[in-house]
Structure formats: structure tokens, C-alpha cells
mmCIF file of C-alpha atoms in Angstrom:
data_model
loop_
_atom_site.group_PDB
_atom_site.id
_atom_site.type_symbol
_atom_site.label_atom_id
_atom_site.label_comp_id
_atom_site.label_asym_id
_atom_site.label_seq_id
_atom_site.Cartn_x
_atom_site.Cartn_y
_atom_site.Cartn_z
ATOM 1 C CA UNK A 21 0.000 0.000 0.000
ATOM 2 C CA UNK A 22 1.248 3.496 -0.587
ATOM 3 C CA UNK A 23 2.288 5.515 2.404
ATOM 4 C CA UNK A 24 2.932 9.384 2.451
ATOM 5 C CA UNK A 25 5.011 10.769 6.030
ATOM 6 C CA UNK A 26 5.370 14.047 7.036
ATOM 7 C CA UNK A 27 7.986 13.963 9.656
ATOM 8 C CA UNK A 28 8.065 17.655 10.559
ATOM 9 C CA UNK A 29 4.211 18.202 12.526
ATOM 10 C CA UNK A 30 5.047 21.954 13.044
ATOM 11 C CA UNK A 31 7.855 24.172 11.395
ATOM 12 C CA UNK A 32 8.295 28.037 11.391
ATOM 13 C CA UNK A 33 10.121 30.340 9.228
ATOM 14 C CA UNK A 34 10.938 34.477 9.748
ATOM 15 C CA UNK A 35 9.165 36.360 7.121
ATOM 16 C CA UNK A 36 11.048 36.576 3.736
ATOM 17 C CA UNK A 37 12.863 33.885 4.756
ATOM 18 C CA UNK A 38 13.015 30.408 3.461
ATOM 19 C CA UNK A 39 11.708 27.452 4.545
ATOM 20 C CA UNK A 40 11.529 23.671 3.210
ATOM 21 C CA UNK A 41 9.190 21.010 4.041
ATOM 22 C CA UNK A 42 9.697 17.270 4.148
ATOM 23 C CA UNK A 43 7.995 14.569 2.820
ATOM 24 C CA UNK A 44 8.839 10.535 1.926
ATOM 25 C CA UNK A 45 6.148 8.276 0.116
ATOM 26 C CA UNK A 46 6.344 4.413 -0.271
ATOM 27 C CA UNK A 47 5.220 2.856 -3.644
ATOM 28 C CA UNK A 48 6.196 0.059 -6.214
ATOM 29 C CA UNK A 49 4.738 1.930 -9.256
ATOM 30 C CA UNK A 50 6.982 3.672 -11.482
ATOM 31 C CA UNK A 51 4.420 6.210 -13.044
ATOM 32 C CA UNK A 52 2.476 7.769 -9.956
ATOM 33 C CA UNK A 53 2.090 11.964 -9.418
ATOM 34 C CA UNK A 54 2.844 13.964 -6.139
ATOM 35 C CA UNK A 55 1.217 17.110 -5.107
ATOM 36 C CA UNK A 56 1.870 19.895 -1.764
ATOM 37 C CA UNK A 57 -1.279 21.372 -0.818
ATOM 38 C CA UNK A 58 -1.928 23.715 1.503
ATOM 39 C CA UNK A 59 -5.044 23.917 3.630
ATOM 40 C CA UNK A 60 -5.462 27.454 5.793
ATOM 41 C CA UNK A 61 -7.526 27.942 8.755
ATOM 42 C CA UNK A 62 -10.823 27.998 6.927
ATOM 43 C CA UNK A 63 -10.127 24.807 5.717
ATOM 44 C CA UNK A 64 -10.405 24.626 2.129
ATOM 45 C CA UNK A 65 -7.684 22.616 0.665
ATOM 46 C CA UNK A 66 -6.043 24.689 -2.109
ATOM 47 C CA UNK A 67 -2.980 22.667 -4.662
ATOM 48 C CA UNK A 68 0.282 24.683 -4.221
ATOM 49 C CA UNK A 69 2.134 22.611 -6.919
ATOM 50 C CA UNK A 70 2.136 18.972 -8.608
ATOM 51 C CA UNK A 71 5.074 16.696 -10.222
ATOM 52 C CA UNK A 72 4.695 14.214 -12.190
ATOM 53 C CA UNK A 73 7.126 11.067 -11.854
ATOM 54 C CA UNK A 74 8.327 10.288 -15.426
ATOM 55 C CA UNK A 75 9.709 14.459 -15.256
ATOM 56 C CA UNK A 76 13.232 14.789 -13.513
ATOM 57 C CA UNK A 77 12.732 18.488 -13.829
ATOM 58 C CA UNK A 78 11.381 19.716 -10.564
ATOM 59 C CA UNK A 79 8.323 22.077 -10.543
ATOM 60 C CA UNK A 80 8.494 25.359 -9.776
ATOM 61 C CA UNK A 81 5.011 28.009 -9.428
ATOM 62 C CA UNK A 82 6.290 31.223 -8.348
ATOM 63 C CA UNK A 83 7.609 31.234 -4.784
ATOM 64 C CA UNK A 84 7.076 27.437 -4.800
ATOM 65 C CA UNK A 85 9.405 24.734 -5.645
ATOM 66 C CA UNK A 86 10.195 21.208 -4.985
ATOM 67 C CA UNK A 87 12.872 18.894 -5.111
ATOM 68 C CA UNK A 88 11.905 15.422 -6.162
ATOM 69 C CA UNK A 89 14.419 12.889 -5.650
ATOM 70 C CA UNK A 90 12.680 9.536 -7.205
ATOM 71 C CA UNK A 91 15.500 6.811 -6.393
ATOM 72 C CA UNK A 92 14.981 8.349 -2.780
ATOM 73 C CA UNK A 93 11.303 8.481 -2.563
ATOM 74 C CA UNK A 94 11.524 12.232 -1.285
ATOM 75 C CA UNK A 95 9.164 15.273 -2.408
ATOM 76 C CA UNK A 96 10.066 18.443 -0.712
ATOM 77 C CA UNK A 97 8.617 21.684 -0.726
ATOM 78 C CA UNK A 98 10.808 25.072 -0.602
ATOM 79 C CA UNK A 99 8.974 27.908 0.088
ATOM 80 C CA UNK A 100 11.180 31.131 -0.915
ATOM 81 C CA UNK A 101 10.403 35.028 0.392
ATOM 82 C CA UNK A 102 8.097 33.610 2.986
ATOM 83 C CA UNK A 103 4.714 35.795 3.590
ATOM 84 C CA UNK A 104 2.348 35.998 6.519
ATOM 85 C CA UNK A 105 -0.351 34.633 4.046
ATOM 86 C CA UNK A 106 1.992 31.209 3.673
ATOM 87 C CA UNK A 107 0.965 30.715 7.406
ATOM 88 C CA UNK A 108 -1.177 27.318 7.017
ATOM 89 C CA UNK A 109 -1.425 23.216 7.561
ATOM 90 C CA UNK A 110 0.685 21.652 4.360
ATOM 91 C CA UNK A 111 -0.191 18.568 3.022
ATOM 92 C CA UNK A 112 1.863 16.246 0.803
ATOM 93 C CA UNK A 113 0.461 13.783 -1.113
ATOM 94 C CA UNK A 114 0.466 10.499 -3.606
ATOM 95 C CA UNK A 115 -1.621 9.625 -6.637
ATOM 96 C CA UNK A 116 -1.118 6.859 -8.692
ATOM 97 C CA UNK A 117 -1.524 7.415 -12.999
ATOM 98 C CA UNK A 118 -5.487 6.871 -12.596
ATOM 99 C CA UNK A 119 -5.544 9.358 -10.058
ATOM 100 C CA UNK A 120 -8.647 7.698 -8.396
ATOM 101 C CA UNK A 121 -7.632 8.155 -5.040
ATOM 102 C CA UNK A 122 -4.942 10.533 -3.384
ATOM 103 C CA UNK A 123 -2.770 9.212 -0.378
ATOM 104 C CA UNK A 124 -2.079 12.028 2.242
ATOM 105 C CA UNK A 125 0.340 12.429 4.802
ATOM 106 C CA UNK A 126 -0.131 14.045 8.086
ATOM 107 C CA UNK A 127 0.841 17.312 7.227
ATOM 108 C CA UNK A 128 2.998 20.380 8.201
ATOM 109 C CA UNK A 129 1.871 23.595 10.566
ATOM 110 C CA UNK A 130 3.553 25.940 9.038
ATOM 111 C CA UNK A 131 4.350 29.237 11.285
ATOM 112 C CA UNK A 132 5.233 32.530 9.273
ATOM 113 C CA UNK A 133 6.605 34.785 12.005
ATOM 114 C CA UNK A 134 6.488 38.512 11.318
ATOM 115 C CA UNK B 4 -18.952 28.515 -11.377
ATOM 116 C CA UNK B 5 -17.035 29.050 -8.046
ATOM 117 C CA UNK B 6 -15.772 26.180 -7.722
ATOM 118 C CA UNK B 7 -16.843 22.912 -5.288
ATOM 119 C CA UNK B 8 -19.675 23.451 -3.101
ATOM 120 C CA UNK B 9 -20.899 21.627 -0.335
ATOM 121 C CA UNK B 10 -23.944 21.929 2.044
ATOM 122 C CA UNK B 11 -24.596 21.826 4.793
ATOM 123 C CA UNK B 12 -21.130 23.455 6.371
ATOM 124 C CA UNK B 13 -21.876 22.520 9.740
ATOM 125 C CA UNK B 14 -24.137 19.801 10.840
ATOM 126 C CA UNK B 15 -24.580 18.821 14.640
ATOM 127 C CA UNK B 16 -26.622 15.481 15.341
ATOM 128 C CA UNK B 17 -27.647 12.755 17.910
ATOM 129 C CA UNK B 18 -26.273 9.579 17.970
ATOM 130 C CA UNK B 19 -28.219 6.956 15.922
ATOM 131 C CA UNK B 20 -29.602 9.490 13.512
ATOM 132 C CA UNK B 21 -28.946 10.111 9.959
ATOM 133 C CA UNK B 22 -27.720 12.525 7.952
ATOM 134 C CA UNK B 23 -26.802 13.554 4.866
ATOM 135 C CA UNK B 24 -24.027 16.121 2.808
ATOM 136 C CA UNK B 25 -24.436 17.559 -0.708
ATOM 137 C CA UNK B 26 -21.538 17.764 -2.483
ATOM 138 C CA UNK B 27 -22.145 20.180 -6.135
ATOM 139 C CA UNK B 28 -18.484 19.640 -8.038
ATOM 140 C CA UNK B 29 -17.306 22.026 -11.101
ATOM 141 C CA UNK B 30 -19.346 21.702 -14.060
ATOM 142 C CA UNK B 31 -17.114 20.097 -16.598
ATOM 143 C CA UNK B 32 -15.251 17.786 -13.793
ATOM 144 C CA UNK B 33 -16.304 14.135 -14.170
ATOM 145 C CA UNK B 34 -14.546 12.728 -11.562
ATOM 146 C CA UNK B 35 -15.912 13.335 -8.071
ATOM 147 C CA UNK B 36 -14.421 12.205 -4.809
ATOM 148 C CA UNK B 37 -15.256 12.032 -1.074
ATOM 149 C CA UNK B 38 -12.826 12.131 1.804
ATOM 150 C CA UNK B 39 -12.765 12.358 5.980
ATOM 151 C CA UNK B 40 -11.000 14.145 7.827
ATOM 152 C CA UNK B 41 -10.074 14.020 11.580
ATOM 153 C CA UNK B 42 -8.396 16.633 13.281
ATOM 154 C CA UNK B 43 -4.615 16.720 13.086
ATOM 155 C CA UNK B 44 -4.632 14.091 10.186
ATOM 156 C CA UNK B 45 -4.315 14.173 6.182
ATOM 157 C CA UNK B 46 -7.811 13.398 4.484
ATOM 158 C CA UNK B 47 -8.714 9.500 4.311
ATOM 159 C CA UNK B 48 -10.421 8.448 1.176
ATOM 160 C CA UNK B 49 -13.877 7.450 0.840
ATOM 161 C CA UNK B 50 -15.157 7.088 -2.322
ATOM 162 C CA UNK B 51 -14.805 7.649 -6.279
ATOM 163 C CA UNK B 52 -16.875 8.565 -8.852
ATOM 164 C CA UNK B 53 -16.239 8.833 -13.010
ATOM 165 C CA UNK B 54 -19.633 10.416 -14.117
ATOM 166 C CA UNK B 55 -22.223 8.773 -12.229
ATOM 167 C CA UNK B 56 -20.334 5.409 -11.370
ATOM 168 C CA UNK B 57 -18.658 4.726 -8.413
ATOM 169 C CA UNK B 58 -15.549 3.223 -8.856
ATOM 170 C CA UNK B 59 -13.672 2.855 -5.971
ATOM 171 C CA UNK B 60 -15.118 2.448 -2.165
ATOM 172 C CA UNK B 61 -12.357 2.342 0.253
ATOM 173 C CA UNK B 62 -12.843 -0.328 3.799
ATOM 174 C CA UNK B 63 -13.079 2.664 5.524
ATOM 175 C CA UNK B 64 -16.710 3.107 4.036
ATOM 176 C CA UNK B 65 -19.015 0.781 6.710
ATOM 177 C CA UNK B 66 -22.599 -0.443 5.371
ATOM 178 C CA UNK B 67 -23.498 3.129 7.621
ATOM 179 C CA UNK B 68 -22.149 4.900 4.631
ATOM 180 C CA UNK B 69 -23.483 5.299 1.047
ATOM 181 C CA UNK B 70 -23.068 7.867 -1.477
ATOM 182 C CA UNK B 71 -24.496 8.420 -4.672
ATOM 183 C CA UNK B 72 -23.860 10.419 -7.868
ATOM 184 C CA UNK B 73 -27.407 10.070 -9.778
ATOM 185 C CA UNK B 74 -26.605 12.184 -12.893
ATOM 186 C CA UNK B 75 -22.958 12.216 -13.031
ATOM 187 C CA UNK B 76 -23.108 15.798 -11.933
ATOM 188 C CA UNK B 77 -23.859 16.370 -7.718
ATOM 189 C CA UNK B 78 -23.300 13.457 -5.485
ATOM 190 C CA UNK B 79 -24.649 12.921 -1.817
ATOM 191 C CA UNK B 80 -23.475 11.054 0.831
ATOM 192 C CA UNK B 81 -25.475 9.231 3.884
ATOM 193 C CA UNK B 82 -24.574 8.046 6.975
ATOM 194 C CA UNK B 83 -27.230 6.160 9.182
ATOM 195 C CA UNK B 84 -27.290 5.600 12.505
ATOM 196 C CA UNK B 85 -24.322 7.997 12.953
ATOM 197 C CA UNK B 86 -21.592 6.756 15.746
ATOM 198 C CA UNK B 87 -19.426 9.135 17.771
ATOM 199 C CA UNK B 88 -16.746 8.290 15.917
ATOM 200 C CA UNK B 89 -18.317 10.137 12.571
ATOM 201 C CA UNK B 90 -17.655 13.310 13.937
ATOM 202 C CA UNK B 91 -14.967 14.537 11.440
ATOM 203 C CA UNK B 92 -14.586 17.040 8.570
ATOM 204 C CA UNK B 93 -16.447 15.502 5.346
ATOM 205 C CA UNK B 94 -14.446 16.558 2.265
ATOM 206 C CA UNK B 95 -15.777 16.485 -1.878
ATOM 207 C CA UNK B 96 -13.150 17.062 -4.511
ATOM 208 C CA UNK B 97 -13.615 17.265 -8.083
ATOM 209 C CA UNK B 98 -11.502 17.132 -11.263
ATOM 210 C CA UNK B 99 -11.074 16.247 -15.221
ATOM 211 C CA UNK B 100 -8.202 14.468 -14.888
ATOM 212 C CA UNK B 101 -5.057 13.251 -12.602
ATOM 213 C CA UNK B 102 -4.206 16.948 -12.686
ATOM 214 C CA UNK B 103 -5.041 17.332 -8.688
ATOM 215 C CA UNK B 104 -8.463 18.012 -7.120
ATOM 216 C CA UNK B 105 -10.267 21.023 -6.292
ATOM 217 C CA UNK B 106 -11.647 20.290 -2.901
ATOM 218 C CA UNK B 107 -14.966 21.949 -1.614
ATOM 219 C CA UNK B 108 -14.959 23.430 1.931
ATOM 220 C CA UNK B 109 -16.330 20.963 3.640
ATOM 221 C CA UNK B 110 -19.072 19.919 5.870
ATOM 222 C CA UNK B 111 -18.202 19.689 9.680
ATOM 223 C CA UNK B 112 -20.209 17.147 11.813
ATOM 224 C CA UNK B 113 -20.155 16.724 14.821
ATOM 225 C CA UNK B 114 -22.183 13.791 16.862
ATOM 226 C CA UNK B 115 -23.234 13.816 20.118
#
């Protein structure tokens, strides 16, 4: 069965700073796609940024970036220039190529001190 | 089209009762997708739908739970003779593709 950790439950990081977030996953498929989202206090689950396994190029969307490292089974998050508005529960998670069901982790509370 | 809606947000109920959540996806998505959440853990998946068929059911969905997507476009979902242990954040997602869901806000319940 596929597994997602998240072994960091709480991080901060100094406004404008930078600040990366952890995450391994466990899976025998070779073609699968991995996705950060972030969920704020009111609770709606918003997608911060996806990879997909058969690109070594990492993703980047704006302040965003990860670094996949496949062999390794690792999908971090950087989060660059830190803002007050970053300030929320991070989730990482798995989906296989059908992408009919998403494997979360426990997430991240991130803390964006002022 | 805002994106996913669901209804109610909050729903507070006995034990024993039943309830159900509306879940209204975007338009053109035809994959729909339920999930539960408990406080200070990842969503667990429910259920799948492609259009109006539901294609994947995980264990954690008891005989208490059904959910239905009549027209391939809004689904419901039903739990009966709710249990203390239902009380959790009920999450819909929607989306065309493996892309990545939209999720809704979800609906909060609560049973006491």
C-alpha cells in the first residue's frame, strides 16, 4: 500500500525567509504523481504545486518549488520570500496514474513569524 | 462557477440518527471524490466517482455509509445511525483528470 510521512508536525520560518518542508512516500509503481497542498484555517484545501514522476525536472510556481528525488522516494517543498499569508497546515500527497484516489500524509503547521 | 460546493457546512446530530451532505463539483469535472478528515490528520479516502459510477469504495466506508452520484453531476453522501466516531470534517473534490483536485470546503459534523 502506498504511504505518504510528514515527519516535521510543526515548522516556522521568519518572514522573507526560506523554509523547506519534508515529505517521503512508499510505492512500487513507477508512473504515480505527487502534489503539496496547503489547507489554511478555513479549511479549504487549495494545490500549491504537482510533479509528475516520469519528469526529472522539478516544478516550480512562483515562490514554490520542490525537489523530487525519485530513487529516494523524497518530495520536498521550498517555500522562498516567505509571507504571513503562507501561514497554514501543508499537506503532501500520492496519486497513482489513474488518479482515483490521493494518499495524504499528516501534514505540516507551518508558522510565518512577522 | 465558483468552484466545489458543499452543504450543509456545519451539521450537529444525535447519535443513531442520519444525515446527509451535498456535495455540487465544477461543471465540466467528471470525476468526483469524497474524503474524511479528523483533526490533526491528512484526508482519508472514501469514495470515487467517473460520471455517475462509483468506482472505488475504500474499507473505511461501513454499510453506515453510502453515497451516490445520480446524474454524473452532484453526489450525496449518507450516513445512518451515525456513531461518535463520525464526527470529522467531510471533504468532496472534483476534477477532469489526474491533474489534482479542487476540494470543496467541507461539511463539519459533529455527533453527540
Amino acid at each position: 500500500a502506498q504511504t505518504v510521512t510528514q515527519s516535521q508536525p510543526e515548522m516556522s520560518v521568519q518572514e522573507a525567509e526560506t523554509v523547506t518542508l519534508s515529505c517521503t512516500y512508499d510505492t512500487s509503481e513507477s508512473d504515480y504523481y505527487l502534489f503539496w497542498y496547503k489547507q489554511p484555517p478555513s479549511r479549504q484545501m487549495i494545490l500549491v504545486i504537482r510533479q509528475e514522476a516520469y519528469k526529472q525536472q522539478n516544478a516550480t510556481e512562483n515562490r514554490f518549488s520542490v525537489n523530487f528525488q525519485k530513487a529516494a522516494k523524497s518530495f520536498s517543498l521550498k517555500i522562498s520570500d516567505s509571507q504571513l499569508g503562507d501561514a497554514a497546515m501543508y499537506f503532501c500527497a500520492y496519486s497513482n496514474n489513474t488518479g482515483n484516489q490521493f494518499y495524504f500524509g499528516t501534514g505540516t503547521s507551518l508558522t510565518v513569524i512577522p | 462557477d465558483t468552484g466545489v460546493s458543499q452543504n450543509p457546512r456545519h451539521k450537529i446530530t444525535k447519535r443513531g440518527q442520519n444525515v446527509t451532505f451535498r456535495c455540487d463539483p465544477i461543471s465540466e469535472h467528471n470525476r468526483l471524490y469524497w474524503y474524511r478528515q479528523t483533526l490533526g490528520q491528512g484526508p482519508e479516502f472514501l469514495t470515487y466517482f467517473q460520471n455517475e459510477a462509483q468506482l472505488e469504495k475504500s474499507r473505511l466506508l461501513s454499510d453506515r455509509f453510502s453515497a451516490e452520484r445520480p446524474k454524473g453531476s452532484f453526489s450525496t453522501l449518507e450516513i445512518q445511525r451515525t456513531e461518535q466516531g463520525d464526527s470529522a470534517m467531510y471533504l468532496c473534490a472534483s476534477s477532469f483528470s489526474s491533474y489534482g483536485y479542487t476540494f470543496g470546503s467541507g461539511t463539519r459534523l459533529t455527533v453527540v
